Amino acid sequence: NKNGSITYIDLPIDLKTKSEITSLFTRDNIMYSLADHYIEKLKQVTAKRELQYLSNKINVMVKENRDVFDIKSEIDNKLEEVSQYGVAIMSSQNKEIEEEFLATLGQKAHPIHTGFKSLDYIIGGMFPGYFVLIGGIPGVGKSTLMLNIMNNILIVGKKVLFVSLEMPYAETHAKLISLNSGIPLSIIRGVEATEDYSNIFNGVAKITDYKLYRMGARGATVNDIELEIKRLG
């Protein structure tokens, strides 16, 4: 109403002079501490809006039969502009990551080992919060490697939740027995005859002591898996 200037700093000071709204500023420290968080959110929203604007503009330029180089130039310029928001966001994230890293220096690490010495040497083992992906073309043994790692983790007494949406439990069980007994999978499955039942039973006994939990019924969702993890602790 006074047609005066308003800044981020002097607005609260000015309002505090009015006794009826003093209570609005009982949490001003919290408000200021959240400022950076919301600024980063606003940058992301702005970047998305700019990209949306770019998408619409490209459609218009195509309909206007504009030269391809003009369209490419518009895209490059806008992406360069939008990338600045991303750089600011990444800088903020890098600072948090650096602080977290510095806090861990000097602390003794306790990784979960895969059981493959060469692999553990390269990746340093697995740590809480890690999401490890095993990738490769079909038929190179991704499931076999994963089952071996799982078996090595179970051997040292760790708790494992095995979720499979394709491999039946019986198949998993047979492979684990084979790993722990040294008996080929073809014999475990009953394809070939054998008289070496003692080693098979020893393999079964080892698995019985495992802290192995399984799920993967059809229709299991990410939420189902999350609930099971929380239930198991």
PDB file of N, CA, C and O in Angstrom, residues 15-48:
ATOM      1  N   LEU A  15       7.660  -6.053   9.130  1.00  0.00           N
ATOM      2  CA  LEU A  15       6.440  -6.673   9.632  1.00  0.00           C
ATOM      3  C   LEU A  15       6.484  -6.894  11.140  1.00  0.00           C
ATOM      4  O   LEU A  15       5.452  -6.893  11.804  1.00  0.00           O
ATOM      5  N   LYS A  16       7.662  -7.093  11.676  1.00  0.00           N
ATOM      6  CA  LYS A  16       7.787  -7.339  13.108  1.00  0.00           C
ATOM      7  C   LYS A  16       7.373  -6.114  13.928  1.00  0.00           C
ATOM      8  O   LYS A  16       7.105  -6.212  15.116  1.00  0.00           O
ATOM      9  N   THR A  17       7.331  -4.959  13.310  1.00  0.00           N
ATOM     10  CA  THR A  17       6.915  -3.752  14.050  1.00  0.00           C
ATOM     11  C   THR A  17       5.418  -3.767  14.322  1.00  0.00           C
ATOM     12  O   THR A  17       4.928  -3.016  15.155  1.00  0.00           O
ATOM     13  N   LYS A  18       4.688  -4.621  13.651  1.00  0.00           N
ATOM     14  CA  LYS A  18       3.242  -4.724  13.875  1.00  0.00           C
ATOM     15  C   LYS A  18       3.006  -5.869  14.862  1.00  0.00           C
ATOM     16  O   LYS A  18       3.216  -7.028  14.537  1.00  0.00           O
ATOM     17  N   SER A  19       2.600  -5.531  16.052  1.00  0.00           N
ATOM     18  CA  SER A  19       2.519  -6.513  17.135  1.00  0.00           C
ATOM     19  C   SER A  19       1.556  -7.652  16.822  1.00  0.00           C
ATOM     20  O   SER A  19       1.742  -8.770  17.282  1.00  0.00           O
ATOM     21  N   GLU A  20       0.498  -7.382  16.030  1.00  0.00           N
ATOM     22  CA  GLU A  20      -0.506  -8.434  15.817  1.00  0.00           C
ATOM     23  C   GLU A  20       0.021  -9.600  14.972  1.00  0.00           C
ATOM     24  O   GLU A  20      -0.594 -10.657  14.923  1.00  0.00           O
ATOM     25  N   ILE A  21       1.153  -9.420  14.269  1.00  0.00           N
ATOM     26  CA  ILE A  21       1.657 -10.520  13.450  1.00  0.00           C
ATOM     27  C   ILE A  21       3.068 -10.970  13.863  1.00  0.00           C
ATOM     28  O   ILE A  21       3.761 -11.628  13.119  1.00  0.00           O
ATOM     29  N   THR A  22       3.459 -10.636  15.065  1.00  0.00           N
ATOM     30  CA  THR A  22       4.779 -11.045  15.544  1.00  0.00           C
ATOM     31  C   THR A  22       4.908 -12.567  15.574  1.00  0.00           C
ATOM     32  O   THR A  22       5.969 -13.120  15.314  1.00  0.00           O
ATOM     33  N   SER A  23       3.803 -13.248  15.861  1.00  0.00           N
ATOM     34  CA  SER A  23       3.845 -14.710  15.993  1.00  0.00           C
ATOM     35  C   SER A  23       4.240 -15.396  14.688  1.00  0.00           C
ATOM     36  O   SER A  23       4.671 -16.545  14.686  1.00  0.00           O
ATOM     37  N   LEU A  24       4.091 -14.715  13.574  1.00  0.00           N
ATOM     38  CA  LEU A  24       4.472 -15.307  12.295  1.00  0.00           C
ATOM     39  C   LEU A  24       5.971 -15.583  12.225  1.00  0.00           C
ATOM     40  O   LEU A  24       6.420 -16.393  11.431  1.00  0.00           O
ATOM     41  N   PHE A  25       6.757 -14.908  13.064  1.00  0.00           N
ATOM     42  CA  PHE A  25       8.199 -14.982  12.933  1.00  0.00           C
ATOM     43  C   PHE A  25       8.860 -15.755  14.070  1.00  0.00           C
ATOM     44  O   PHE A  25      10.034 -15.599  14.337  1.00  0.00           O
ATOM     45  N   THR A  26       8.081 -16.607  14.725  1.00  0.00           N
ATOM     46  CA  THR A  26       8.671 -17.401  15.810  1.00  0.00           C
ATOM     47  C   THR A  26       9.547 -18.517  15.260  1.00  0.00           C
ATOM     48  O   THR A  26      10.303 -19.120  15.998  1.00  0.00           O
ATOM     49  N   ARG A  27       9.421 -18.798  13.951  1.00  0.00           N
ATOM     50  CA  ARG A  27      10.213 -19.883  13.373  1.00  0.00           C
ATOM     51  C   ARG A  27      11.054 -19.385  12.200  1.00  0.00           C
ATOM     52  O   ARG A  27      11.322 -20.116  11.271  1.00  0.00           O
ATOM     53  N   ASP A  28      11.457 -18.140  12.259  1.00  0.00           N
ATOM     54  CA  ASP A  28      12.160 -17.602  11.098  1.00  0.00           C
ATOM     55  C   ASP A  28      13.506 -18.283  10.843  1.00  0.00           C
ATOM     56  O   ASP A  28      13.954 -18.359   9.715  1.00  0.00           O
ATOM     57  N   ASN A  29      14.133 -18.856  11.882  1.00  0.00           N
ATOM     58  CA  ASN A  29      15.398 -19.564  11.664  1.00  0.00           C
ATOM     59  C   ASN A  29      15.194 -20.788  10.775  1.00  0.00           C
ATOM     60  O   ASN A  29      16.001 -21.087   9.900  1.00  0.00           O
ATOM     61  N   ILE A  30      14.112 -21.516  11.043  1.00  0.00           N
ATOM     62  CA  ILE A  30      13.801 -22.696  10.234  1.00  0.00           C
ATOM     63  C   ILE A  30      13.505 -22.279   8.802  1.00  0.00           C
ATOM     64  O   ILE A  30      13.952 -22.900   7.843  1.00  0.00           O
ATOM     65  N   MET A  31      12.762 -21.204   8.637  1.00  0.00           N
ATOM     66  CA  MET A  31      12.418 -20.722   7.304  1.00  0.00           C
ATOM     67  C   MET A  31      13.680 -20.421   6.495  1.00  0.00           C
ATOM     68  O   MET A  31      13.804 -20.796   5.350  1.00  0.00           O
ATOM     69  N   TYR A  32      14.642 -19.735   7.136  1.00  0.00           N
ATOM     70  CA  TYR A  32      15.870 -19.375   6.428  1.00  0.00           C
ATOM     71  C   TYR A  32      16.698 -20.610   6.094  1.00  0.00           C
ATOM     72  O   TYR A  32      17.297 -20.697   5.038  1.00  0.00           O
ATOM     73  N   SER A  33      16.723 -21.592   6.994  1.00  0.00           N
ATOM     74  CA  SER A  33      17.540 -22.783   6.769  1.00  0.00           C
ATOM     75  C   SER A  33      17.020 -23.619   5.605  1.00  0.00           C
ATOM     76  O   SER A  33      17.775 -24.349   4.976  1.00  0.00           O
ATOM     77  N   LEU A  34      15.722 -23.503   5.325  1.00  0.00           N
ATOM     78  CA  LEU A  34      15.130 -24.273   4.221  1.00  0.00           C
ATOM     79  C   LEU A  34      15.233 -23.542   2.887  1.00  0.00           C
ATOM     80  O   LEU A  34      14.892 -24.092   1.853  1.00  0.00           O
ATOM     81  N   ALA A  35      15.707 -22.316   2.916  1.00  0.00           N
ATOM     82  CA  ALA A  35      15.720 -21.494   1.704  1.00  0.00           C
ATOM     83  C   ALA A  35      16.494 -22.173   0.571  1.00  0.00           C
ATOM     84  O   ALA A  35      15.992 -22.278  -0.555  1.00  0.00           O
ATOM     85  N   ASP A  36      17.707 -22.651   0.870  1.00  0.00           N
ATOM     86  CA  ASP A  36      18.525 -23.268  -0.179  1.00  0.00           C
ATOM     87  C   ASP A  36      17.831 -24.471  -0.798  1.00  0.00           C
ATOM     88  O   ASP A  36      17.896 -24.692  -2.004  1.00  0.00           O
ATOM     89  N   HIS A  37      17.169 -25.254   0.071  1.00  0.00           N
ATOM     90  CA  HIS A  37      16.466 -26.445  -0.401  1.00  0.00           C
ATOM     91  C   HIS A  37      15.385 -26.065  -1.425  1.00  0.00           C
ATOM     92  O   HIS A  37      15.284 -26.668  -2.498  1.00  0.00           O
ATOM     93  N   TYR A  38      14.605 -25.037  -1.107  1.00  0.00           N
ATOM     94  CA  TYR A  38      13.526 -24.638  -1.999  1.00  0.00           C
ATOM     95  C   TYR A  38      14.051 -23.924  -3.243  1.00  0.00           C
ATOM     96  O   TYR A  38      13.453 -24.012  -4.316  1.00  0.00           O
ATOM     97  N   ILE A  39      15.171 -23.237  -3.111  1.00  0.00           N
ATOM     98  CA  ILE A  39      15.775 -22.601  -4.279  1.00  0.00           C
ATOM     99  C   ILE A  39      16.169 -23.662  -5.305  1.00  0.00           C
ATOM    100  O   ILE A  39      15.926 -23.502  -6.506  1.00  0.00           O
ATOM    101  N   GLU A  40      16.775 -24.761  -4.826  1.00  0.00           N
ATOM    102  CA  GLU A  40      17.154 -25.833  -5.747  1.00  0.00           C
ATOM    103  C   GLU A  40      15.932 -26.459  -6.399  1.00  0.00           C
ATOM    104  O   GLU A  40      15.946 -26.807  -7.581  1.00  0.00           O
ATOM    105  N   LYS A  41      14.848 -26.609  -5.613  1.00  0.00           N
ATOM    106  CA  LYS A  41      13.610 -27.156  -6.184  1.00  0.00           C
ATOM    107  C   LYS A  41      13.061 -26.232  -7.270  1.00  0.00           C
ATOM    108  O   LYS A  41      12.604 -26.680  -8.320  1.00  0.00           O
ATOM    109  N   LEU A  42      13.105 -24.923  -7.004  1.00  0.00           N
ATOM    110  CA  LEU A  42      12.621 -23.944  -7.972  1.00  0.00           C
ATOM    111  C   LEU A  42      13.452 -23.980  -9.254  1.00  0.00           C
ATOM    112  O   LEU A  42      12.919 -23.831 -10.358  1.00  0.00           O
ATOM    113  N   LYS A  43      14.753 -24.197  -9.111  1.00  0.00           N
ATOM    114  CA  LYS A  43      15.618 -24.289 -10.286  1.00  0.00           C
ATOM    115  C   LYS A  43      15.221 -25.473 -11.158  1.00  0.00           C
ATOM    116  O   LYS A  43      15.208 -25.377 -12.386  1.00  0.00           O
ATOM    117  N   GLN A  44      14.918 -26.584 -10.509  1.00  0.00           N
ATOM    118  CA  GLN A  44      14.512 -27.772 -11.273  1.00  0.00           C
ATOM    119  C   GLN A  44      13.186 -27.535 -11.984  1.00  0.00           C
ATOM    120  O   GLN A  44      13.012 -27.913 -13.150  1.00  0.00           O
ATOM    121  N   VAL A  45      12.235 -26.919 -11.280  1.00  0.00           N
ATOM    122  CA  VAL A  45      10.930 -26.616 -11.886  1.00  0.00           C
ATOM    123  C   VAL A  45      11.120 -25.682 -13.075  1.00  0.00           C
ATOM    124  O   VAL A  45      10.523 -25.867 -14.139  1.00  0.00           O
ATOM    125  N   THR A  46      11.974 -24.665 -12.899  1.00  0.00           N
ATOM    126  CA  THR A  46      12.236 -23.711 -13.963  1.00  0.00           C
ATOM    127  C   THR A  46      12.851 -24.403 -15.175  1.00  0.00           C
ATOM    128  O   THR A  46      12.455 -24.151 -16.315  1.00  0.00           O
ATOM    129  N   ALA A  47      13.810 -25.292 -14.922  1.00  0.00           N
ATOM    130  CA  ALA A  47      14.460 -26.015 -16.018  1.00  0.00           C
ATOM    131  C   ALA A  47      13.441 -26.844 -16.795  1.00  0.00           C
ATOM    132  O   ALA A  47      13.454 -26.876 -18.030  1.00  0.00           O
ATOM    133  N   LYS A  48      12.524 -27.499 -16.076  1.00  0.00           N
ATOM    134  CA  LYS A  48      11.502 -28.318 -16.741  1.00  0.00           C
ATOM    135  C   LYS A  48      10.552 -27.450 -17.562  1.00  0.00           C
ATOM    136  O   LYS A  48      10.140 -27.823 -18.664  1.00  0.00           O
TER     137      LYS A  48
END
